[in-house]
mmCIF file of C-alpha atoms in Angstrom:
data_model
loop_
_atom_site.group_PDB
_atom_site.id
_atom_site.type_symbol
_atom_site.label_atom_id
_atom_site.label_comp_id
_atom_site.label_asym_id
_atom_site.label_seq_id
_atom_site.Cartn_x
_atom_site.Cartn_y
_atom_site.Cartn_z
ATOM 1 C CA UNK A 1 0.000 0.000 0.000
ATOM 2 C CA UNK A 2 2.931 2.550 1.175
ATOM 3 C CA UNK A 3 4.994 1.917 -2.517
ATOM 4 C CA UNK A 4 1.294 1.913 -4.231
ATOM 5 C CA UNK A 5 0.650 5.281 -2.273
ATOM 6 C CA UNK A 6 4.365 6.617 -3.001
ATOM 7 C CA UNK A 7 4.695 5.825 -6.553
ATOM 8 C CA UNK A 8 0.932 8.056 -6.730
ATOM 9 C CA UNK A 9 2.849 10.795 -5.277
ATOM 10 C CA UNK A 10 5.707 10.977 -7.612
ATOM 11 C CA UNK A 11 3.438 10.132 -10.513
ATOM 12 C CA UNK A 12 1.348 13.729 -9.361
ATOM 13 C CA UNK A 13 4.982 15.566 -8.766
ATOM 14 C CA UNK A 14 6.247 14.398 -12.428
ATOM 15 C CA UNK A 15 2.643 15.901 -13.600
ATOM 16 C CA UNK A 16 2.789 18.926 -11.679
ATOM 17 C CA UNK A 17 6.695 19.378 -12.212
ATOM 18 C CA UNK A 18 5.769 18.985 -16.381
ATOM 19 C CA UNK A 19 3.094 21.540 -15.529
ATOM 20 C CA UNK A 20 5.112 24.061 -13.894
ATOM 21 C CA UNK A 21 7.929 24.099 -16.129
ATOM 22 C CA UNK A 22 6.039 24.369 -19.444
ATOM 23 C CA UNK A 23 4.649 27.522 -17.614
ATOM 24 C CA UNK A 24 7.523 29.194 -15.979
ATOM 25 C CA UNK A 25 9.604 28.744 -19.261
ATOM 26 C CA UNK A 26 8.369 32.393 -20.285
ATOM 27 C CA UNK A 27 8.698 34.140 -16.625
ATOM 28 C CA UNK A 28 11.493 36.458 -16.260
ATOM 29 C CA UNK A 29 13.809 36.270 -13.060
ATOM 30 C CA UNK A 30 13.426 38.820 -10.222
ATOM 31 C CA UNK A 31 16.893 41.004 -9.334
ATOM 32 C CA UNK A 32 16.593 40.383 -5.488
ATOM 33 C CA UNK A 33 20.229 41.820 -4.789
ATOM 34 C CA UNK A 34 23.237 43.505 -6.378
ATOM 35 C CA UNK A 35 24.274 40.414 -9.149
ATOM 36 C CA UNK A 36 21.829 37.975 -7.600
ATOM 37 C CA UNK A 37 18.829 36.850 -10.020
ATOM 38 C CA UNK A 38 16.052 34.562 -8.645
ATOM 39 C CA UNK A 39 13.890 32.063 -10.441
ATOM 40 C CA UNK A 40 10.212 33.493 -10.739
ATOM 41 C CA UNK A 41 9.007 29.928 -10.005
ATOM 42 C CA UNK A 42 10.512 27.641 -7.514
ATOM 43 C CA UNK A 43 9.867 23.983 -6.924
ATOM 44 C CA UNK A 44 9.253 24.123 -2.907
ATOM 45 C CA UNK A 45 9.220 20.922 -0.904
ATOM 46 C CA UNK A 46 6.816 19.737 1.707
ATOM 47 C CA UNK A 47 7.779 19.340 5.369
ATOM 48 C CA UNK A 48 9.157 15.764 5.687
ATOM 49 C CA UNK A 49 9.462 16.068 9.535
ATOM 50 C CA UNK A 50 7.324 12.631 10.503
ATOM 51 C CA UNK A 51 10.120 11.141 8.185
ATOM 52 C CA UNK A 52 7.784 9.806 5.461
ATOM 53 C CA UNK A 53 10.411 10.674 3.061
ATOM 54 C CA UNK A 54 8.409 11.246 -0.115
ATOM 55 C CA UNK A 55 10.704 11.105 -3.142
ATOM 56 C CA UNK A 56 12.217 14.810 -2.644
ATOM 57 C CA UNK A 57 14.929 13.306 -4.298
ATOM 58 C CA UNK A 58 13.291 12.233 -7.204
ATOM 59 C CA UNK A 59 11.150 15.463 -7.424
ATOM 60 C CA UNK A 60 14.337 17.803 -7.196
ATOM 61 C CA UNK A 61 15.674 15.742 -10.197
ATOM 62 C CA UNK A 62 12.792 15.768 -12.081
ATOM 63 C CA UNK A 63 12.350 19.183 -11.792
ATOM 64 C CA UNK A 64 15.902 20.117 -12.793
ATOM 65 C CA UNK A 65 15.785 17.873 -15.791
ATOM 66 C CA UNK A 66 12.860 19.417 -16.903
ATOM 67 C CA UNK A 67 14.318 22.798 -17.165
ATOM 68 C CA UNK A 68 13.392 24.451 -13.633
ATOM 69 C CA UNK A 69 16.536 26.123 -11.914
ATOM 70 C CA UNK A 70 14.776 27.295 -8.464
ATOM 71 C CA UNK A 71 14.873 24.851 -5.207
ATOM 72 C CA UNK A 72 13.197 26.051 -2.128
ATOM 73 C CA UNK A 73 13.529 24.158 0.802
ATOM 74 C CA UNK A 74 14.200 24.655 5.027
ATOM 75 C CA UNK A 75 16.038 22.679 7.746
ATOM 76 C CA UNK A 76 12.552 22.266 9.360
ATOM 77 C CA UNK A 77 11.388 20.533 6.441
ATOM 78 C CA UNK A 78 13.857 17.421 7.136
ATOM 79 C CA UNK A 79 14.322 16.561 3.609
ATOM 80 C CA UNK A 80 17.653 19.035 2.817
ATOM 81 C CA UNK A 81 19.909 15.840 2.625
ATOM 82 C CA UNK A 82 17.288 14.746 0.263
ATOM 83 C CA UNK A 83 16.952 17.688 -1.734
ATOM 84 C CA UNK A 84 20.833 17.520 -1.909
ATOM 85 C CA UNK A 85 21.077 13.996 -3.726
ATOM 86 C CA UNK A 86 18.242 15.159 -6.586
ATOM 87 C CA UNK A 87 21.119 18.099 -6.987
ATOM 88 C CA UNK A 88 23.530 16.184 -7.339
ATOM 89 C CA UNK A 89 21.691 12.953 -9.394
ATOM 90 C CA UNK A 90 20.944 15.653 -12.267
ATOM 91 C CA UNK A 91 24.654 17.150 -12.124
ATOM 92 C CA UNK A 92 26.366 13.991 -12.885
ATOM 93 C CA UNK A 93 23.394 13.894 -15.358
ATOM 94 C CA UNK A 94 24.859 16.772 -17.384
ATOM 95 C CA UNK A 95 23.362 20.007 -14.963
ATOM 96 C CA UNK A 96 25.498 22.768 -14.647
ATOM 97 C CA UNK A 97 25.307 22.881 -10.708
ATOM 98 C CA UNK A 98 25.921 26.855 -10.948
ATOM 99 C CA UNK A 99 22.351 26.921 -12.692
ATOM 100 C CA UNK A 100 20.455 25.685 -9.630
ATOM 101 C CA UNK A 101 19.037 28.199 -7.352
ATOM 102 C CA UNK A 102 19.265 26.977 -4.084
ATOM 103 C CA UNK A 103 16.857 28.991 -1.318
ATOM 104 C CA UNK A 104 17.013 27.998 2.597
ATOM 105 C CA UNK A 105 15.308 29.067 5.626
ATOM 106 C CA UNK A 106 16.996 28.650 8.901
ATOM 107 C CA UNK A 107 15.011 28.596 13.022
ATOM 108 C CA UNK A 108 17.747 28.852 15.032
ATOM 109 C CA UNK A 109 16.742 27.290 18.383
ATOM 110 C CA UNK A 110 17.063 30.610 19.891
ATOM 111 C CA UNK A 111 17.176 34.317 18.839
ATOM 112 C CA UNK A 112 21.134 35.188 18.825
ATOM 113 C CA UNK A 113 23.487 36.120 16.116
ATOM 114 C CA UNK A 114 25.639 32.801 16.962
ATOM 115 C CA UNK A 115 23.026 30.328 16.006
ATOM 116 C CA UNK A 116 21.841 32.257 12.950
ATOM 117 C CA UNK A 117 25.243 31.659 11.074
ATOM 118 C CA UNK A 118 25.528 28.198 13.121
ATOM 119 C CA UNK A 119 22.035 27.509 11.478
ATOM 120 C CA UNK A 120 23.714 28.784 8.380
ATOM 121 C CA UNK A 121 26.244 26.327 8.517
ATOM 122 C CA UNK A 122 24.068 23.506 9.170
ATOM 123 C CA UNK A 123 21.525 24.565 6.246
ATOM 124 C CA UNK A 124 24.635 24.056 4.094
ATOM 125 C CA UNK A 125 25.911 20.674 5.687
ATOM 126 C CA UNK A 126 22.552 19.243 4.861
ATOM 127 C CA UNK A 127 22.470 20.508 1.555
ATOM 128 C CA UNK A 128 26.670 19.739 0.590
ATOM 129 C CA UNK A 129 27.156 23.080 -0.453
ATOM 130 C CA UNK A 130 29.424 25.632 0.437
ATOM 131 C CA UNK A 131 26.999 28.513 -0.190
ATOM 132 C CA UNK A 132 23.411 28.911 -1.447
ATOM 133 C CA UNK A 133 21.720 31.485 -3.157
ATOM 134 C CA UNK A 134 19.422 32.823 -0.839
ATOM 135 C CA UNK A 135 18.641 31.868 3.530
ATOM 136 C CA UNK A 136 15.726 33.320 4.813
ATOM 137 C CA UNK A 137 15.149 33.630 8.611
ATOM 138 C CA UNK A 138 11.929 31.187 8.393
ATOM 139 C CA UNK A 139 9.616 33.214 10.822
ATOM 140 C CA UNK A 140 10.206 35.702 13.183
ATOM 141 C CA UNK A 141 11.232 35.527 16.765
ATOM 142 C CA UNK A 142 9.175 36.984 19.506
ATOM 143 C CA UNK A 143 10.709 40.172 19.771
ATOM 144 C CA UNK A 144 12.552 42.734 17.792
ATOM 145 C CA UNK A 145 15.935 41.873 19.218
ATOM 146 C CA UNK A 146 15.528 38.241 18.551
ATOM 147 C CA UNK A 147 14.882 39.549 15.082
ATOM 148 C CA UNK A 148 17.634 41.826 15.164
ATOM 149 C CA UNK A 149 20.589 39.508 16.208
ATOM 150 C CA UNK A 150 18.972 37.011 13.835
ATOM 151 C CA UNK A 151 19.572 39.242 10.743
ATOM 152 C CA UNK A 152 22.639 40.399 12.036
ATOM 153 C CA UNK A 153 23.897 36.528 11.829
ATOM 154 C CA UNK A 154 22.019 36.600 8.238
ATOM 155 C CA UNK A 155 24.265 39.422 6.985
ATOM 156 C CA UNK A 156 27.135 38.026 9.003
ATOM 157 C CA UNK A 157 27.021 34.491 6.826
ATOM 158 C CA UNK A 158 26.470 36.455 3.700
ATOM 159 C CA UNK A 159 29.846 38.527 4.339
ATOM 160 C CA UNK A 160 31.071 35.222 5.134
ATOM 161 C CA UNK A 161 30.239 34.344 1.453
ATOM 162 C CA UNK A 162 27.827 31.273 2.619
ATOM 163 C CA UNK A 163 25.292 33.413 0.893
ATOM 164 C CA UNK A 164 24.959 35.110 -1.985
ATOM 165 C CA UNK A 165 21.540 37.334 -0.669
ATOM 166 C CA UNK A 166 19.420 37.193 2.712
ATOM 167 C CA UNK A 167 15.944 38.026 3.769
ATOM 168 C CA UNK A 168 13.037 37.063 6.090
ATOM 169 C CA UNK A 169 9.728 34.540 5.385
ATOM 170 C CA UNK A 170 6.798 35.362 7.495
ATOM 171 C CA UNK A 171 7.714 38.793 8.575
ATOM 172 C CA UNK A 172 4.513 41.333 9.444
ATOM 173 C CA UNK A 173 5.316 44.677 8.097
ATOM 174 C CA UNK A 174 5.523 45.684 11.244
ATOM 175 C CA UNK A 175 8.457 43.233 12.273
ATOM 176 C CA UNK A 176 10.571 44.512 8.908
ATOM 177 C CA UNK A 177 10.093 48.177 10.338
ATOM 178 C CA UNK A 178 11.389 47.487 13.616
ATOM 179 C CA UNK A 179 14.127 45.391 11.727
ATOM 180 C CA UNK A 180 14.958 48.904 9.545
ATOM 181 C CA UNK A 181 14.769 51.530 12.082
ATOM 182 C CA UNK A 182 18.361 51.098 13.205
ATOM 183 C CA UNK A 183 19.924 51.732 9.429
ATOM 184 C CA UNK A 184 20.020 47.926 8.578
ATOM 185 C CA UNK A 185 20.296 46.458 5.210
ATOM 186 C CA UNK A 186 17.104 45.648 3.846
ATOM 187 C CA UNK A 187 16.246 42.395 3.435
ATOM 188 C CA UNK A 188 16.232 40.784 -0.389
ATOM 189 C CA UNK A 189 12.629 39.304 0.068
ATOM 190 C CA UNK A 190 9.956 38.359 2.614
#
């Protein structure tokens, strides 16, 4: 029942991923940073955290070798080592791997500069990269200086060169506002 039920699932993702590509073929990228272009349509991947593991390697392949450049995953997701091997299956396939635009989203267990870039570093492990496109803080912390430190471990990896742009996912307008009012950067997206 489980392979009946998993070979549905990749059956729907090879449809959707077919789909989606056809589509996005036409779209433009958006310029979210000085020399950093993003994929107007990104294949995102489900959170895997009850460890179903549902083919996010096979997905993240298929999608590549269909013509889609833009991966969107997080560490909460617990899939990133998958996501890594569907990478690296359609490299040795023939992908340029500098053609794959790889988005994280880090939730550091707590609000400090330290265990942003430590998050960073993680993000990366899971992934086997040495830098990704884009890390986005995943959603905000409780209070402006959680938010603060966070983004100033954000900016931090990015000097670092673990990333080539940084921004936030889930931020009110009000959170970004209290993120700006001391002079800082501006984050790439939310």
């Amino acid at each position: 029942m489980e392979a009946a039920a998993a070979a549905l699932s990749l059956m729907a993702a090879v449809s959707a991923a077919t789909a989606v590509a056809a589509a996005a073929a036409p779209l433009p990228p958006f310029t979210i940073a000085p020399g950093v272009e993003m994929p107007a349509v990104n294949l995102g991947h489900p959170d895997d955290s009850g460890g179903k593991r549902t083919n996010e390697a096979a997905s993240t392949e298929l999608w590549l070798s269909l013509g889609g450049s833009g991966i969107d995953t997080a560490a909460d997701y617990s899939n990133q080592d998958q996501v890594a091997i569907g990478i690296e299956t359609a490299v040795a396939k023939g992908l340029n791997h500098t053609s794959v635009f790889v988005t994280t989203k880090i939730s550091p267990s707590d609000c400090s500069q330290a265990s942003a870039v430590a998050a960073v570093q993680a993000d990366l492990k899971q992934l086997k990269r040495s830098t990704v496109d884009l890390v986005l803080h995943h959603f905000p912390c409780r209070n402006a200086a959680g938010n603060a430190a966070i983004w100033a471990g954000l900016l931090e990896a990015q000097r670092m060169g673990l990333a080539r742009a940084v921004g936030v996912s889930n931020y009110k307008a009000s959170d970004l506002e209290k993120l700006l009012e001391d002079g800082a950067p501006a984050p790439a997206v939310n």
